[in-house]
XYZ file of C-alpha atoms in Angstrom:
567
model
C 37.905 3.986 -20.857
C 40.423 1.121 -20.576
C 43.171 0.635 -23.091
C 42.931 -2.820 -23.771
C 40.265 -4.784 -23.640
C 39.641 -6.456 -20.648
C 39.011 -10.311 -20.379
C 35.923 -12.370 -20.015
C 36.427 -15.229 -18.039
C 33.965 -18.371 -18.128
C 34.792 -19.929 -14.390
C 33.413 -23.684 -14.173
C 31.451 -24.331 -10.729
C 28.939 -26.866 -9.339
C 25.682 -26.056 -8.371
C 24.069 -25.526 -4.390
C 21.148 -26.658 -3.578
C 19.706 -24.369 -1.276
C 19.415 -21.649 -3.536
C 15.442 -21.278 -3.996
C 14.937 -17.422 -3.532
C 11.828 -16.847 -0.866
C 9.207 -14.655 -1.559
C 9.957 -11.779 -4.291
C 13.567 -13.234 -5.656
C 15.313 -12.667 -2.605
C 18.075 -15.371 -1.133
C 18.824 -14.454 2.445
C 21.581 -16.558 4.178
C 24.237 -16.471 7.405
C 26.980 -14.082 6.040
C 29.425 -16.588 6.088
C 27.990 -18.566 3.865
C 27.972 -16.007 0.794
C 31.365 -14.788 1.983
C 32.992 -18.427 2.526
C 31.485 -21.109 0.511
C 33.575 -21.236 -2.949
C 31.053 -19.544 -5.761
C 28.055 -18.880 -3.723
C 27.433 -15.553 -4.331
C 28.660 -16.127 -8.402
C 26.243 -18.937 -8.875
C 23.374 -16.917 -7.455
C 24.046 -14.094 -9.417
C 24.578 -16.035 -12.650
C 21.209 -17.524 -12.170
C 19.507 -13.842 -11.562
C 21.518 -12.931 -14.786
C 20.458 -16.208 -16.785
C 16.850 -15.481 -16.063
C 16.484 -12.922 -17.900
C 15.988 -13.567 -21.879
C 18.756 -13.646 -23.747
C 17.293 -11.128 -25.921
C 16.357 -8.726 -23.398
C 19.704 -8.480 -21.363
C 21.809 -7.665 -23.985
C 22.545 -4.034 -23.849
C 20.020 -3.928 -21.270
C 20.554 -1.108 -18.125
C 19.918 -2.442 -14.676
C 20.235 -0.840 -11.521
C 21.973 -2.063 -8.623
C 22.040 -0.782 -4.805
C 22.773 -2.069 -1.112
C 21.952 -1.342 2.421
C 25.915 -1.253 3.122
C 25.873 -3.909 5.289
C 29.201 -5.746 5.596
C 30.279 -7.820 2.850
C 28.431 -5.398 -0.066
C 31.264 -3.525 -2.009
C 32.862 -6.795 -2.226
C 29.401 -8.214 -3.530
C 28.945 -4.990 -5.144
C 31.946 -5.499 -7.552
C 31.103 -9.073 -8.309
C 27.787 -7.935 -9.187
C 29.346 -5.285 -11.686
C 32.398 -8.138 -13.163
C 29.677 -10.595 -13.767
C 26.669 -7.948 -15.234
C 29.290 -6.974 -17.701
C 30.633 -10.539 -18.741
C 26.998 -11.617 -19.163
C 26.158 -8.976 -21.696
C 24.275 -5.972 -19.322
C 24.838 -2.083 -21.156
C 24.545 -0.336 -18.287
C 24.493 -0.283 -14.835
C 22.868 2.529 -12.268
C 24.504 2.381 -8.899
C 24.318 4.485 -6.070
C 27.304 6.284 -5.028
C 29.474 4.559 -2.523
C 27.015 1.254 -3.757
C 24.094 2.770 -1.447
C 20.393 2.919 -2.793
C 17.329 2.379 -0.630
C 14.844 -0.397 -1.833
C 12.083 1.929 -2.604
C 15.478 3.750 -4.577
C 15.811 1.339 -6.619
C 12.525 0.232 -7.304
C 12.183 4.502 -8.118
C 14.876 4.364 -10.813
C 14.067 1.310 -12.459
C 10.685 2.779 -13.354
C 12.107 5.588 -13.856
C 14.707 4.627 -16.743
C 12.919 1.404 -17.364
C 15.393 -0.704 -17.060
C 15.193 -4.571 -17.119
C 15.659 -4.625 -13.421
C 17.663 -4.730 -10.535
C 19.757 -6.664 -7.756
C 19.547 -4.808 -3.696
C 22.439 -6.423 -1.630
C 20.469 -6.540 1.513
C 18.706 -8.915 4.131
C 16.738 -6.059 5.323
C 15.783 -5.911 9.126
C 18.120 -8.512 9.719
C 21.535 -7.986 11.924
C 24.738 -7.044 9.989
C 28.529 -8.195 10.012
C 30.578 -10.718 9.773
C 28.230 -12.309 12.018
C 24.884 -11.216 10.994
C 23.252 -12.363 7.547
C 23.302 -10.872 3.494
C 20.937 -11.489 0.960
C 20.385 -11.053 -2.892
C 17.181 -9.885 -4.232
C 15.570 -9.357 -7.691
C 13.292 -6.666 -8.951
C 11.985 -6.892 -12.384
C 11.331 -3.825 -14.848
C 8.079 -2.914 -13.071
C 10.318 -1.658 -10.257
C 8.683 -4.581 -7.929
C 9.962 -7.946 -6.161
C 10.450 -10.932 -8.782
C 7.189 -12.969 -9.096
C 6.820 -16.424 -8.222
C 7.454 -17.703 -11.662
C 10.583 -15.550 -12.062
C 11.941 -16.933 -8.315
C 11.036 -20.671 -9.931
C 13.306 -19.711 -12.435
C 15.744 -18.549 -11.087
C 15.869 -21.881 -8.815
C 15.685 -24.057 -11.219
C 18.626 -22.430 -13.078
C 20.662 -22.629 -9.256
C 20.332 -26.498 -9.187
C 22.158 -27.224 -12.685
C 24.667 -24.477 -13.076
C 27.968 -25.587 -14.384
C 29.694 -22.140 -14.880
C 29.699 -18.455 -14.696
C 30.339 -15.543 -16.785
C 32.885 -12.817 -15.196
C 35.738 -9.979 -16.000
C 37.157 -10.417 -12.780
C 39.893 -7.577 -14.086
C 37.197 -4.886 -14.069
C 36.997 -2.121 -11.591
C 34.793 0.373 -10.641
C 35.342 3.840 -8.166
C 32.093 3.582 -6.313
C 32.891 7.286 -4.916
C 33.070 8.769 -7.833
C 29.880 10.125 -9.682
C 29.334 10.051 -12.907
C 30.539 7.648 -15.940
C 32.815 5.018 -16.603
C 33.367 3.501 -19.368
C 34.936 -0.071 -19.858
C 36.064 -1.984 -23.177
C 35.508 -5.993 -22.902
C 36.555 -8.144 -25.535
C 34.057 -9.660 -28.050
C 31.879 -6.826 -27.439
C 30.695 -4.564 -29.865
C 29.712 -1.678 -27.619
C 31.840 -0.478 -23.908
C 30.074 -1.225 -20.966
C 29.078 1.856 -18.649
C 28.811 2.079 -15.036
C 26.710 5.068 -13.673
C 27.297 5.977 -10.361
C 24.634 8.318 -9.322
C 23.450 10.363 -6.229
C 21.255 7.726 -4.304
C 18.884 10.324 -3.347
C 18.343 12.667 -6.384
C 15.944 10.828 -8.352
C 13.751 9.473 -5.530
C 13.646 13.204 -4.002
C 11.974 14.001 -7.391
C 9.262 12.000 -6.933
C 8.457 12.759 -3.676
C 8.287 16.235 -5.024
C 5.576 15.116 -7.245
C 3.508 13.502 -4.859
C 3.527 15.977 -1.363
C 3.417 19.403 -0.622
C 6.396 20.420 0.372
C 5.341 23.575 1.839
C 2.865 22.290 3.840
C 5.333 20.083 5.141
C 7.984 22.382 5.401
C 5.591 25.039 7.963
C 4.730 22.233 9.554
C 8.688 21.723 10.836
C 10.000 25.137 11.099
C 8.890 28.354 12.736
C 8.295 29.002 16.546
C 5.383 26.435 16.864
C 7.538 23.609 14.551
C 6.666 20.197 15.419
C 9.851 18.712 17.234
C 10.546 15.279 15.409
C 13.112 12.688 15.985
C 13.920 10.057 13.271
C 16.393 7.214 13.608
C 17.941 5.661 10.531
C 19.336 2.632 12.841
C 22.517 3.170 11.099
C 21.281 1.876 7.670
C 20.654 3.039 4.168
C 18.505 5.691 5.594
C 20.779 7.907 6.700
C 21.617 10.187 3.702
C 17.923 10.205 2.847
C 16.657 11.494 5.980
C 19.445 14.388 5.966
C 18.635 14.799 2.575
C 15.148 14.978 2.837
C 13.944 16.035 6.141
C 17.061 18.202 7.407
C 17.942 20.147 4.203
C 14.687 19.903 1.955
C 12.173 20.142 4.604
C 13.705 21.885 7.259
C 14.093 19.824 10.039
C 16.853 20.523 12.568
C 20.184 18.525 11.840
C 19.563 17.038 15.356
C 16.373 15.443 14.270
C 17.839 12.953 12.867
C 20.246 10.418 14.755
C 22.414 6.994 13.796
C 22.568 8.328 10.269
C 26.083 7.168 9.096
C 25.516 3.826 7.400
C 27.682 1.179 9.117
C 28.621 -2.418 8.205
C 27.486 -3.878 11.197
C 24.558 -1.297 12.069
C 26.319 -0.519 14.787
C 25.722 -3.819 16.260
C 22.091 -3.337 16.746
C 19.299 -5.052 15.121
C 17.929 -2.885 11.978
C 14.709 -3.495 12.933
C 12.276 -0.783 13.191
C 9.617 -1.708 15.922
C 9.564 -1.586 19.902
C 11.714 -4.498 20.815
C 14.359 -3.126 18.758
C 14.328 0.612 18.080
C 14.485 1.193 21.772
C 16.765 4.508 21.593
C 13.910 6.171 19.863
C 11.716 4.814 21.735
C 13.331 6.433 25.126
C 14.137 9.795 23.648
C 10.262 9.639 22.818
C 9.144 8.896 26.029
C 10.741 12.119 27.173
C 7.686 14.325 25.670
C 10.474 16.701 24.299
C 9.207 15.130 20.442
C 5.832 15.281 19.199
C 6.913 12.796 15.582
C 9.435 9.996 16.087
C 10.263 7.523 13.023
C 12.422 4.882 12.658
C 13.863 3.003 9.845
C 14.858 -0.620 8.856
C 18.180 -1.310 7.165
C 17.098 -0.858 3.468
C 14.185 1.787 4.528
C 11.011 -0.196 3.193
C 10.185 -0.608 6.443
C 9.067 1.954 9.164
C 7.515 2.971 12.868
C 5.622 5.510 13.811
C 5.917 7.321 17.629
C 3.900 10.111 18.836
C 4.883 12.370 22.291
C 5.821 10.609 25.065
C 6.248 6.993 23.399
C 2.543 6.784 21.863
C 3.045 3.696 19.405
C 1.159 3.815 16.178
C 0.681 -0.204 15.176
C 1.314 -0.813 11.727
C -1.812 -2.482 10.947
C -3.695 1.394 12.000
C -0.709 3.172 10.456
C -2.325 1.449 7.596
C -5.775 1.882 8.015
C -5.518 5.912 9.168
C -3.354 6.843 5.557
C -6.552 5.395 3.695
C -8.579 7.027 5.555
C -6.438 10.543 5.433
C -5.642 9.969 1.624
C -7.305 13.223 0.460
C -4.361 14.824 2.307
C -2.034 13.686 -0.187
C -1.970 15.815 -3.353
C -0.928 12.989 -5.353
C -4.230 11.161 -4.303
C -5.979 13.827 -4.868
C -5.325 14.085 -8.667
C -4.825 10.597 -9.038
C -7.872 9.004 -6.847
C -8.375 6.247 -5.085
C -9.156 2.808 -7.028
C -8.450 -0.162 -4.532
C -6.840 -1.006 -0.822
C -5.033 -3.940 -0.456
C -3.052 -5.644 2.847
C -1.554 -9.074 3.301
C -3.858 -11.727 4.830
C -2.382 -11.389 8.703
C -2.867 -7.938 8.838
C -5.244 -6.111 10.695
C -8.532 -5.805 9.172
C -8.540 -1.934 10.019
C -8.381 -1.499 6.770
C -11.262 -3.371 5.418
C -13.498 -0.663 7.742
C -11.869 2.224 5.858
C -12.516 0.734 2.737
C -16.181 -0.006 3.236
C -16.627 3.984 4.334
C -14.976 4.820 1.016
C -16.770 2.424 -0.909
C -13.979 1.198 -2.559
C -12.814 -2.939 -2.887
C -9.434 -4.297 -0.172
C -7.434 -7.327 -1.765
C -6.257 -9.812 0.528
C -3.107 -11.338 -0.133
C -0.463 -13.254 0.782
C 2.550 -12.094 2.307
C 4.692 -10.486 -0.149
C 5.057 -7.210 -1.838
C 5.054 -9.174 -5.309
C 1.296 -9.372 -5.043
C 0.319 -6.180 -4.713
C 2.599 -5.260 -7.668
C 0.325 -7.182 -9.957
C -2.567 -5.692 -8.575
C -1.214 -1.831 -8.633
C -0.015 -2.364 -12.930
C -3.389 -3.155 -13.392
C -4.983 -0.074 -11.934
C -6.846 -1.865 -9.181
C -4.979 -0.906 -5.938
C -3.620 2.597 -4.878
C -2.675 1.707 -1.323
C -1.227 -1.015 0.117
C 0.251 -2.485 3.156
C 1.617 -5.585 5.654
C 1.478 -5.701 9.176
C 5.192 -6.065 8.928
C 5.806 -2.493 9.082
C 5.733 -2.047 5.448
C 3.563 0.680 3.565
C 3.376 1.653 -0.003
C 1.573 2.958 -2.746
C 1.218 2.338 -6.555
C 3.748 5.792 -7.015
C 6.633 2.518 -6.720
C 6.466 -1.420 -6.515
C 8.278 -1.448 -3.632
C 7.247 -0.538 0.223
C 8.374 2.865 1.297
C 8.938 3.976 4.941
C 10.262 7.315 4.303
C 7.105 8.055 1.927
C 4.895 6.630 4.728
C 6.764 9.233 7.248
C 5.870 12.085 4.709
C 2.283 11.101 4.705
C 2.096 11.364 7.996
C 3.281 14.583 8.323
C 1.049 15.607 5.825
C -2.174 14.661 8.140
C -0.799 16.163 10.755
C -0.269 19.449 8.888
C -3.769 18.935 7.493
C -5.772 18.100 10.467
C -3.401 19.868 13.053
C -2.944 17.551 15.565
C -1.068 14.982 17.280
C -0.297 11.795 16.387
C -2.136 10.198 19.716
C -5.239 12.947 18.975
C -5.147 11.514 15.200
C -5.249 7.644 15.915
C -7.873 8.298 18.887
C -10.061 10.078 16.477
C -9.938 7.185 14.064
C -10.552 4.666 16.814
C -13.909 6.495 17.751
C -14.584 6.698 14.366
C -13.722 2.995 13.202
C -13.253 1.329 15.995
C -10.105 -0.456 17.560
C -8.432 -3.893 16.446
C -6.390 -4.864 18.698
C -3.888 -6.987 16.904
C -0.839 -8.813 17.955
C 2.156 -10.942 16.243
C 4.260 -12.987 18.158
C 7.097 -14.683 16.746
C 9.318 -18.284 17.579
C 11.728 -17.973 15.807
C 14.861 -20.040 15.476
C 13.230 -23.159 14.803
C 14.139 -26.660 13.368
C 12.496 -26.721 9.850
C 11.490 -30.421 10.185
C 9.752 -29.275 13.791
C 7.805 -26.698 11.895
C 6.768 -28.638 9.228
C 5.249 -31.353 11.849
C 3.572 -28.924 13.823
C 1.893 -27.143 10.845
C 0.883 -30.210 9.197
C -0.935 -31.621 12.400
C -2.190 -27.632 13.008
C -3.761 -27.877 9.352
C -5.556 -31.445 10.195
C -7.189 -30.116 13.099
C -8.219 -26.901 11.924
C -9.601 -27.582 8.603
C -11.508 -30.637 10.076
C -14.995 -29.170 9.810
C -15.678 -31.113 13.320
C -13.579 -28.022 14.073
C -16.148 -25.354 12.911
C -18.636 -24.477 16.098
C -16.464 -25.809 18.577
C -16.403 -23.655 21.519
C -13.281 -22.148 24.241
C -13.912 -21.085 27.144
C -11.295 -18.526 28.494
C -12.453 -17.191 31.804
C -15.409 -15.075 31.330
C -14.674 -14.999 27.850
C -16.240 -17.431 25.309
C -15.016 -17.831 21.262
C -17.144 -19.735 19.237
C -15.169 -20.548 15.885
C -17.351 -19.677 12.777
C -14.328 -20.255 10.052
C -11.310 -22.314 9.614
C -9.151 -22.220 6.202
C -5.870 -22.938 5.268
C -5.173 -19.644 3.122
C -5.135 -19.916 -0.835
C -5.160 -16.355 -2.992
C -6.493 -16.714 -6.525
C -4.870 -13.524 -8.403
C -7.776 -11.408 -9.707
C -5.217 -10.172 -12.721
C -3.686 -13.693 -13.873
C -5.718 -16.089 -12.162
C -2.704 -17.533 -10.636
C -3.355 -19.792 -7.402
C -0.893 -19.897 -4.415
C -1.789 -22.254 -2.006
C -1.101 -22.913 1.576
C -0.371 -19.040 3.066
C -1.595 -19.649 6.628
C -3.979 -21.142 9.023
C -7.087 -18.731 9.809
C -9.371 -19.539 12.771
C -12.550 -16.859 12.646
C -14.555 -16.747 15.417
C -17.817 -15.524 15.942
C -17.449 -12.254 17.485
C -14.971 -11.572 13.993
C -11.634 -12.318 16.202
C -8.764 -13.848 14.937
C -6.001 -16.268 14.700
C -3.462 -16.853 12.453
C -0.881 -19.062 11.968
C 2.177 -18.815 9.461
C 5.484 -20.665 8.463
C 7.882 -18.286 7.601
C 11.686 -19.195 6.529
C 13.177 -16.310 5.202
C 16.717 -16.988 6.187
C 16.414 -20.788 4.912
C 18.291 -22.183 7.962
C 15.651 -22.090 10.568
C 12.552 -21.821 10.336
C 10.231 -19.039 12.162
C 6.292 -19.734 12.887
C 4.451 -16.799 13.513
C 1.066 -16.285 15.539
C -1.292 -13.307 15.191
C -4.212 -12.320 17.395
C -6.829 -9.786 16.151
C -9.663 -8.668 18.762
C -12.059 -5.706 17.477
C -13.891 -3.076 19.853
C -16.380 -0.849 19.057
C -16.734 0.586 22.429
C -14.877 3.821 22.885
C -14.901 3.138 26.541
C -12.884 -0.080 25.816
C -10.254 1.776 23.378
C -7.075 2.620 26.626
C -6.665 -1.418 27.331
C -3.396 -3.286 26.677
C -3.544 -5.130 23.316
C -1.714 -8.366 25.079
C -4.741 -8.073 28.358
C -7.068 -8.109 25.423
C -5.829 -10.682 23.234
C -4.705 -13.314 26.116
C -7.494 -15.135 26.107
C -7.096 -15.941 22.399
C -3.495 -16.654 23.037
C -4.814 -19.455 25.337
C -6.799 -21.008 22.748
C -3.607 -20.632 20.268
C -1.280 -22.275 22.342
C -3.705 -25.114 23.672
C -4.342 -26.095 20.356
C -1.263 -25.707 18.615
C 0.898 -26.889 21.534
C 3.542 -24.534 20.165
C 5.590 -24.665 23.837
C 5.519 -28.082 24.516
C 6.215 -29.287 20.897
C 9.357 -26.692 20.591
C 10.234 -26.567 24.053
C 10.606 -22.797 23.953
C 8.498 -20.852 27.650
C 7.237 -18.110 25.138
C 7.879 -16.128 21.733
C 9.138 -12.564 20.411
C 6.487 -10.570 20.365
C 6.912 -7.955 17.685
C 3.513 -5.762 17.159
């Protein structure tokens, strides 16, 4: 413990006023912007800090983690100088400042603590260059709900000061506890730097069979794996987990040393980005290939020689292979629920189990309302995010144990398990494409007019013609989600066009990074025809990318020749 007390500072500043967290708490900005702009990253985590009742954050423990992208030990210790100035007990970190998301969504529950800040802007690029973000759980381990991020906002836009010991210091290396002495406080503040893996590796404990998995990667006939961590928070857990609890070979696992800049790739776990696991796949040498984003919520699945699982059927084929999972198998199966773009695989699953889907908007926050009151066990968004009610938070190395556990269970191949379910359930073909980039005010424009024409009920019965093909539109909404727990309406989630034959089209604003704007278009085509099941999901769905892009006149209106196209 310090000798003398150490200082706390009240620093005037002025307020910014693009500081309205997106979905779940989260502010996710250019780097440069947190690291150059006078107070940016102070005022932001004042306002997280100020949230919170008075009553409840003093003494209170929080936890607090990052992906290790550039700029986070400096954030890190900010976080730490202000938590203590503004009254926090006790702070959990991970050692060296690293904790997953579904880490620290683990340990909260865990402890129960009040909540806690993840430095990270996910699957986005690192460095000096790349982008950082702040984001807020809340004690039920989960992203901050919508009134909590209205909070939060509000406090942003008339902040006049901050609260901060700027003489405090932390050893982020070194586990254990330290102990600090402020002045005007009764009790010291402590700083717990803990393993970032220990307490999450307990719970998977709980929830698989180890041994099953365990056979399953070891022996003569082992199942060869390779699993990329895309040099982000991953990397100790997969070594952790995999290599030295489970067996796997140390070479299973590659880009494993967490890196500032992610080694200058894109932490993005799909096929436009995770393309060195997607080679060594292709090889046939592996038979299970995962990768991970930068703060592992997110994953992708591979099978031998490059077979890519879509998230949307990663989705559907865990519900359907749930009784595989001890922990399901004690705990049951109450509810389903996926985000409103995502396949509706699921929904098929869910009808054969006789048990209700909720369809959401995009967000993890709204399945977190749904799991804490019992109705939902599974869980899951197109956007390669899986989870379960075990945390509030999507989990990709959980959803790479699962699998593992089917394929121990039904002893076979990833391609042999998602052809089986195809014959069973038939296949949705589904696609998301992405423009990204874009001027907000553009956006806006182009969704407004999108909205008029689709919601005109002139619109329903109209009828494209797309070669041979003919769609017939049966629905048209502009999405709205009425929470079945609160009764809390959010309006305004995405354009659906139904047709007839139960295809889809979607349309979504999305501005996570709050400096340009991304629309997003999904396609959804479902056969029942075994026969039909080897096609390419773009062949299929390019006749209902016509009818997108004729009415939405996305190209001509943006001036971009096509999009990203992501799943």
């Amino acid at each position: 413990m310090e000798g003398s007390p150490i200082p706390v500072l009240t620093v005037p500043t002025a307020p910014y006023e693009d500081q309205r967290p997106t979905g779940g708490g989260g502010l996710r900005r250019p780097t440069g912007l947190f690291e150059g702009q006078r107070n940016y990253l102070p005022n932001f985590i004042q306002s997280v800090l100020s949230s919170i009742d008075l009553r409840d954050r003093q003494g209170c423990t929080m936890v607090v983690g990052s992906d290790g992208r550039y700029f986070s030990r400096t954030a890190t210790e900010i976080v730490v100088q202000m938590a203590a100035a503004n009254g926090i007990g006790r702070l959990i970190i991970g050692q060296n400042g690293i904790l997953s998301t579904p880490a620290v969504s683990c340990i909260i529950r865990k402890i129960k603590a009040a909540g806690g800040i993840i430095l990270t802007a996910s699957h986005c690029p690192g460095g000096p260059g790349g982008e950082f973000g702040v984001k807020f759980n809340v004690a039920n381990g989960g992203p901050a709900p919508d009134v909590v991020s209205d909070k939060i906002y509000q406090i942003s836009k008339t902040i006049e000061e901050y609260a901060i010991c700027p003489d405090l210091r932390i050893d982020l290396s070194r586990l254990g506890r330290q102990e600090f002495d402020l002045e005007n406080k009764f009790k010291p503040f402590r700083v717990e730097i803990v393993d970032p893996v220990d307490i999450y590796l307990n719970l998977l404990r709980n929830i698989f069979d180890f041994n099953a998995i365990k056979s399953l990667l070891t022996g003569p006939s082992q199942l060869k794996i390779r699993v990329d961590a895309m040099h982000g928070v991953m990397g100790p857990y997969v070594r952790k987990v995999l290599c030295d609890e489970l067996g796997a070979p140390a070479n299973s696992a590659i880009n494993c040393v967490p890196l500032e800049d992610f080694g200058g790739q894109h932490p993005d776990p799909n096929l436009t980005y995770a393309t060195t696991l997607l080679e060594a796949m292709k090889g046939g040498e592996y038979g299970f290939g995962a990768a991970f984003d930068a703060d592992g919520d997110r994953y992708m699945i591979l099978g031998q020689n490059g077979f890519f699982v879509s998230p949307s059927d990663s989705l559907a084929i865990i519900a359907a292979n749930l009784s595989c999972i001890p922990y399901f198998r004690q705990m049951g199966v109450r509810g389903f629920g996926r985000s409103m773009p995502t396949s509706t695989a699921l929904d098929r699953v869910a009808k054969s189990m006789k048990v209700p889907v909720y369809e959401t908007p995009a967000g993890w926050r709204f399945f977190s309302n749904l799991m804490d009151s019992g109705r939902c066990s599974l869980c899951g968004e197109e956007s390669f995010g899986t989870g379960s009610d075990h945390l509030r938070e999507k989990d990709g190395l959980w959803a790479v144990l699962v699998w593992l556990s089917i394929i121990a269970a039904r002893k076979q191949s990833v391609e042999e398990i998602v052809r089986d379910h195809w014959a069973k359930y038939g296949r949705h073909y589904y696609c998301r494409f992405d423009y990204e980039g874009l001027e907000p005010k553009a956006t806006y424009y182009i969704m407004r007019d999108l909205e008029a024409l689709v919601t005109d009920k002139s619109f329903i019965g109209q009828q494209f013609a797309v070669g041979s093909h003919i769609y017939s539109i049966a629905k048209t909404d502009s999405f709205e989600y009425v929470d079945p727990v609160d009764g809390t309406v959010t309006k305004k989630q995405g354009l659906r066009i139904i047709f007839s034959d139960a295809s889809r089209l979607i349309f979504r604003l999305s501005s996570s990074s709050g400096v340009r704007a991304t629309i997003r278009l999904y396609a959804e085509s479902y056969e029942r025809d075994p026969s039909g099941h080897d096609q390419e999901p773009q062949a299929v769905l390019s006749p209902l990318i016509a009818i997108a892009l004729k009415i939405s006149q996305i190209h001509e209106r943006t001036g971009r020749r096509g999009p990203t196209v992501i799943t």
